[in-house]
Short mmCIF file of C-alpha atoms and ligand atoms in Angstrom, two decimals:
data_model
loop_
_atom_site.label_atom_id
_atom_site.label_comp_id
_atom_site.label_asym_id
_atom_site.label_seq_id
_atom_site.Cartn_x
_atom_site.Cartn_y
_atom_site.Cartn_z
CA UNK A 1165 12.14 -26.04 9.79
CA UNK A 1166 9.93 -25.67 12.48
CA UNK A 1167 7.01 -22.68 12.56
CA UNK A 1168 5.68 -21.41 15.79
CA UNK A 1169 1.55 -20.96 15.59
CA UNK A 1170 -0.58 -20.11 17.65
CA UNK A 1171 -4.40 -21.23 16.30
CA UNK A 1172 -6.70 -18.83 15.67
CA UNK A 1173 -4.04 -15.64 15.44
CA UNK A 1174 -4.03 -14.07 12.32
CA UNK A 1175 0.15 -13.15 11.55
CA UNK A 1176 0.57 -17.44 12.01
CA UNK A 1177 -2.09 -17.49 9.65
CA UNK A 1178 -0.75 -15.55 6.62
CA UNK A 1179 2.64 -17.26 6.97
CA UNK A 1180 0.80 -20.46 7.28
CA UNK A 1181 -0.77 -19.14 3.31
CA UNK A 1182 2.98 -18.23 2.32
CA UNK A 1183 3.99 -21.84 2.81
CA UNK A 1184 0.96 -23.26 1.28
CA UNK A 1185 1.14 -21.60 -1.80
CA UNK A 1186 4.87 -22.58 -1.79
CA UNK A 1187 3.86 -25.96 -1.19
CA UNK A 1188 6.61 -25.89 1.69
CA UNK A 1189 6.41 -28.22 4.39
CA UNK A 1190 6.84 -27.41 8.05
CA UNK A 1191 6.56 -28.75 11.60
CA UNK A 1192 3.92 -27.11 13.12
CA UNK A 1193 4.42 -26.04 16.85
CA UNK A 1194 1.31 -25.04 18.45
CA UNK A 1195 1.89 -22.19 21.38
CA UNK A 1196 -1.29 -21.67 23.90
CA UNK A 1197 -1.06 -17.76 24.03
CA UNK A 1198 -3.50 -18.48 26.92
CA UNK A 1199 -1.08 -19.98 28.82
CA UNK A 1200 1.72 -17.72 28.14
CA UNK A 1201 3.98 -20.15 26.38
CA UNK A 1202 5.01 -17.61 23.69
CA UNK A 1203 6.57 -15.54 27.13
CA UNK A 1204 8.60 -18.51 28.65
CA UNK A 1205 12.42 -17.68 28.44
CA UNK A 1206 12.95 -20.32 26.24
CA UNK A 1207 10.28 -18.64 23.70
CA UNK A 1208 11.45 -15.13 24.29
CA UNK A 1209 15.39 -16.74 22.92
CA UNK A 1210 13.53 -17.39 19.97
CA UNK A 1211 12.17 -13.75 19.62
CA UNK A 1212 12.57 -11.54 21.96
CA UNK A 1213 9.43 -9.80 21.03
CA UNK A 1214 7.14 -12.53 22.57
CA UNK A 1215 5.27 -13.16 19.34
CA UNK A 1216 3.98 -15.98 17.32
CA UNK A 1217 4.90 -16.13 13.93
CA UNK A 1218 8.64 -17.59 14.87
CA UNK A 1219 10.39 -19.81 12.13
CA UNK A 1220 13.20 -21.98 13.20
CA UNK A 1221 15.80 -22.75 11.20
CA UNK A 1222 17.30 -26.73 11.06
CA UNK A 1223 20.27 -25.15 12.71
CA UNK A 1224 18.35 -23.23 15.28
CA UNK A 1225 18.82 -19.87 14.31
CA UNK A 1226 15.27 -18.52 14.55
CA UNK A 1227 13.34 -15.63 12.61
CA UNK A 1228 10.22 -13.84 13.94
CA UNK A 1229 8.24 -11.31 12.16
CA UNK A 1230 5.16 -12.70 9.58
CA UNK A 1231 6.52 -10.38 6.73
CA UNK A 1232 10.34 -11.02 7.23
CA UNK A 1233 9.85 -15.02 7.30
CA UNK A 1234 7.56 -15.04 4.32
CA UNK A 1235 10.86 -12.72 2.61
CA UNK A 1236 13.49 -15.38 3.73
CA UNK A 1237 10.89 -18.70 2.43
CA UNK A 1238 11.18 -16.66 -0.61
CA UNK A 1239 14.58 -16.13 -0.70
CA UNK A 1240 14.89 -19.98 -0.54
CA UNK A 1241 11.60 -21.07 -2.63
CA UNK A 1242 11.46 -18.37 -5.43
CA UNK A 1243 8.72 -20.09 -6.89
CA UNK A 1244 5.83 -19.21 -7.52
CA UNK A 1245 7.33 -15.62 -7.17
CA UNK A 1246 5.05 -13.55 -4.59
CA UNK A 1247 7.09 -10.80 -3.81
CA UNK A 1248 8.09 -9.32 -7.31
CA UNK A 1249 11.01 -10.15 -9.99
CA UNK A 1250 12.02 -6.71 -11.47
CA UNK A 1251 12.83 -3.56 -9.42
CA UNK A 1252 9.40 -1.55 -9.94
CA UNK A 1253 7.50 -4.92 -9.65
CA UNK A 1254 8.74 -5.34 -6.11
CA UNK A 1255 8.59 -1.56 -5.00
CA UNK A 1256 5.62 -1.58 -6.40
CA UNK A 1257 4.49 -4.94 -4.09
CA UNK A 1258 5.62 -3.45 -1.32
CA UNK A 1259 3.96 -0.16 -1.75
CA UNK A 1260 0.89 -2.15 -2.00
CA UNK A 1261 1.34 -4.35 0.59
CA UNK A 1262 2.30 -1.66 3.14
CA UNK A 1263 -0.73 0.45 2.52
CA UNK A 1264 -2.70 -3.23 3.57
CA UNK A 1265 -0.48 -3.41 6.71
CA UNK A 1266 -0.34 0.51 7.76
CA UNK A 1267 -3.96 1.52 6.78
CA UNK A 1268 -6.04 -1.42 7.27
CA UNK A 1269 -5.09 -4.16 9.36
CA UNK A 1270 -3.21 -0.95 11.84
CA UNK A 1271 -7.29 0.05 11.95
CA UNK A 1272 -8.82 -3.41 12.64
CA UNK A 1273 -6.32 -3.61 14.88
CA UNK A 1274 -7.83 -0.40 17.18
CA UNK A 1275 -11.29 -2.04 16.73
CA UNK A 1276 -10.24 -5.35 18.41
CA UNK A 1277 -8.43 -3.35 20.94
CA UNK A 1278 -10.98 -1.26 21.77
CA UNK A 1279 -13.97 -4.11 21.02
CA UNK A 1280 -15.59 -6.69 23.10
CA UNK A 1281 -14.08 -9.79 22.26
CA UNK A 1282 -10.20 -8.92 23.29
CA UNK A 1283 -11.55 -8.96 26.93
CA UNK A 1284 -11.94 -12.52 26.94
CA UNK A 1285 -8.54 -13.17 26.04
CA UNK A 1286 -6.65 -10.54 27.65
CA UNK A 1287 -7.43 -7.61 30.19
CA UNK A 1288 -7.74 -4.35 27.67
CA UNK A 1289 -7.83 -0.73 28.85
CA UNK A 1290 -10.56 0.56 26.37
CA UNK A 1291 -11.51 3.63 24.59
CA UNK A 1292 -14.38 3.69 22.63
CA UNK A 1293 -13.50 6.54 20.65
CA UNK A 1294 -10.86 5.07 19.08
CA UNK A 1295 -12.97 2.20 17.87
CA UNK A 1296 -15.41 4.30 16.55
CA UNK A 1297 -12.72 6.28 14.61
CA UNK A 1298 -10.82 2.80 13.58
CA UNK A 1299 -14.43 1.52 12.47
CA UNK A 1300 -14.89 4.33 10.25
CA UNK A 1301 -11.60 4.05 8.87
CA UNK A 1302 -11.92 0.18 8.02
CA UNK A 1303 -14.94 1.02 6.73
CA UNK A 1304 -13.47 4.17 3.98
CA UNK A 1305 -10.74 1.37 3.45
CA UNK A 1306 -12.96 -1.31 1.92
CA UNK A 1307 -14.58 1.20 -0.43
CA UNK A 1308 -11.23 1.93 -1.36
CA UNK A 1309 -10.64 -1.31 -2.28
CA UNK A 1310 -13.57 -2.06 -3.81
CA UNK A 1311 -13.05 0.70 -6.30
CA UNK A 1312 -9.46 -0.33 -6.93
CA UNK A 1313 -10.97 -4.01 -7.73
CA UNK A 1314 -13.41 -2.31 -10.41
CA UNK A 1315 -9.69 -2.28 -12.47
CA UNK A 1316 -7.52 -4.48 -10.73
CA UNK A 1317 -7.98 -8.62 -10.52
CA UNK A 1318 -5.24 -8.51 -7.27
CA UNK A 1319 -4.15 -6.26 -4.84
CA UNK A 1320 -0.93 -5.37 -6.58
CA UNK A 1321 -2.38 -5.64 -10.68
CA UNK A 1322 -2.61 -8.76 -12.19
CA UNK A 1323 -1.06 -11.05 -10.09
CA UNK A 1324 -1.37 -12.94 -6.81
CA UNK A 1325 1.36 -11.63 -4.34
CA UNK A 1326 1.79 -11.66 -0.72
CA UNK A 1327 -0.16 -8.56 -0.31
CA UNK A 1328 -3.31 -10.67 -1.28
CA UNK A 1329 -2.69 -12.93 1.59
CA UNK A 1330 -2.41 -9.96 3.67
CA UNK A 1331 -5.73 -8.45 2.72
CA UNK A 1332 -7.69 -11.67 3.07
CA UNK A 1333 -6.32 -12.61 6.44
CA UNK A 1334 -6.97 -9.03 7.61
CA UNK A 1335 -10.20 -9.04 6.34
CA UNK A 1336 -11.28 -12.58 7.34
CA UNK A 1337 -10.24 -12.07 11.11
CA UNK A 1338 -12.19 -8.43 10.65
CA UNK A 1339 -15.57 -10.17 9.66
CA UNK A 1340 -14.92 -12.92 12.16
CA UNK A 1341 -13.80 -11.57 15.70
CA UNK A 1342 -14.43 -7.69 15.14
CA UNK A 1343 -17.65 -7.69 13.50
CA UNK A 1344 -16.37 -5.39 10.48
CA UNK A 1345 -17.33 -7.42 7.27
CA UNK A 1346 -16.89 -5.73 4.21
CA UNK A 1347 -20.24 -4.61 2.68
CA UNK A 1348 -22.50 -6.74 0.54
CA UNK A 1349 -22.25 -3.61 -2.03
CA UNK A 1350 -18.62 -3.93 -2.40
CA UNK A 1351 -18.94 -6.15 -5.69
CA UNK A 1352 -15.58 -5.68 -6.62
CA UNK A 1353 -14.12 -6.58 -3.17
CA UNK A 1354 -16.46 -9.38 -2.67
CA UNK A 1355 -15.23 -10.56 -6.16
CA UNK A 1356 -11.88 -10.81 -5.15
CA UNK A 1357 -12.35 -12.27 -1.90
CA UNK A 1358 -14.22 -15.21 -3.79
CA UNK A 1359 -11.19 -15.52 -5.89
CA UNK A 1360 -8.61 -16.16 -3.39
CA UNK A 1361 -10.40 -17.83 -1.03
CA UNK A 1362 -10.77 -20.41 -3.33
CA UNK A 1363 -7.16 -21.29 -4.10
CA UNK A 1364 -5.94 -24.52 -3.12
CA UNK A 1365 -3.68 -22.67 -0.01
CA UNK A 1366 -6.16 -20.83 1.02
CA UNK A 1367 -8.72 -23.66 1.12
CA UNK A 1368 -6.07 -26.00 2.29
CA UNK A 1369 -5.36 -23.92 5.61
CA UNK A 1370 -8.78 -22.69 6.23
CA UNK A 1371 -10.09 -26.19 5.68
CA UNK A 1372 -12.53 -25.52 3.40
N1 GSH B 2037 4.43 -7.81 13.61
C1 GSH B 2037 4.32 -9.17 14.08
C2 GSH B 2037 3.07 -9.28 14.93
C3 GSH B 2037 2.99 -10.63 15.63
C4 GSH B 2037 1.77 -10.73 16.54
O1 GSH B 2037 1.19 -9.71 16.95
N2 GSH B 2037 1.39 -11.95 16.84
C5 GSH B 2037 0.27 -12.20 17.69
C6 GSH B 2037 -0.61 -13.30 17.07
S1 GSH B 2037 -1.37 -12.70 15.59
C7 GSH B 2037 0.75 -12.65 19.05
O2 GSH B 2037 1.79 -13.28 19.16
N3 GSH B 2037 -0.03 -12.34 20.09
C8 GSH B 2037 0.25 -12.74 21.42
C9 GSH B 2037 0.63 -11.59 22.30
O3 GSH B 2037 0.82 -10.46 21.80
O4 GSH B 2037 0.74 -11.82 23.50
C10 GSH B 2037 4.31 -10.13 12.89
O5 GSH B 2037 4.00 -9.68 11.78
O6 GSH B 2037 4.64 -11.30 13.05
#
């Protein structure tokens, strides 16, 4: 299989963690956004969307979306289990790892958007409003969290899931490129980061 990355980018990056904890081998295939090579028609075959994550398939059927390749690695490499076993246990996953995708990283989002560093990769139509609103919101989110890590050792209870890979990529690329790090307060949220970013995958990909 071969897995379309582009360095730096952050949805790469958490299927990049999927594999690793899998211990799943890929071929790598580095796209320079900055030269448009994720718009080429040969790219936009492989999804139409014009988007890095793209998996490829031995037989070259190809799969884009971060959340729906991690599902179908899954589906194929069940263990370790990171998307839930019994029916509540993966409702209950997804619930969790929804509220990461459509509260938090949907907010960071609007802050790199709307913040200075987007401008040196692509031409952005700001409004500053909306980053001050998004800010605020990232902001309510990680004290949110950090109260739900007073009782909780992982996003979704007890174990590690796909929702934790989520959150840390989300947060890391928040600290790093939109100047939103997480409060030194946030014990509980600063515990957990410590946690995962010391497992092997996460170590091994972040080169730590
Ligand atoms: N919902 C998609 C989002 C993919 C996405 O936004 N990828 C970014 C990199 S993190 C990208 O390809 N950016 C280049 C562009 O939009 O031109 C997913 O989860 O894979």
């Amino acid at each position: 299989m071969k897995l379309y990355d582009a360095p730096g980018t952050p949805n790469p990056l958490r299927v990049r963690l999927f594999l690793a904890e899998k211990g799943v081998d890929v071929t790598i295939i580095r796209c320079d956004t900055s030269k448009n090579e994720h718009q080429t028609p040969e790219f936009l075959q492989k999804n139409p969307s014009g988007k890095v994550p793209v998996l490829e398939l031995d037989d070259g059927r190809c799969l884009g979306e971060s959340v729906a390749i991690c599902r179908y690695i899954e589906g194929i490499y069940p263990s370790p289990n990171l998307f839930g076993n019994d029916p509540f246990e993966l409702a209950y996953i997804e619930m969790r790892h929804r509220q990461i995708e459509l509260e938090l990283w949907t907010q960071i989002e609007t802050s790199w958007d709307n913040g200075p560093l987007v401008t040196r990769v692509k031409p952005a139509d700001q409004i500053p409003a909306a980053k001050r609103a998004s800010d605020a919101n990232v902001k309510r989110y990680y004290a949110r969290l950090d109260e739900e890590f007073s009782v909780a050792e992982y996003v979704a209870g007890e174990k590690f899931t796909v929702a934790d890979i989520t959150l840390l990529v989300g947060i890391n690329f928040a600290t790093s490129m939109v100047d939103l790090k997480p409060d030194d307060a946030h014990v509980n949220l600063w515990r957990w980061h410590t946690l995962v970013s010391n497992r092997p995958s996460v170590r091994q990909c972040l080169g730590q």
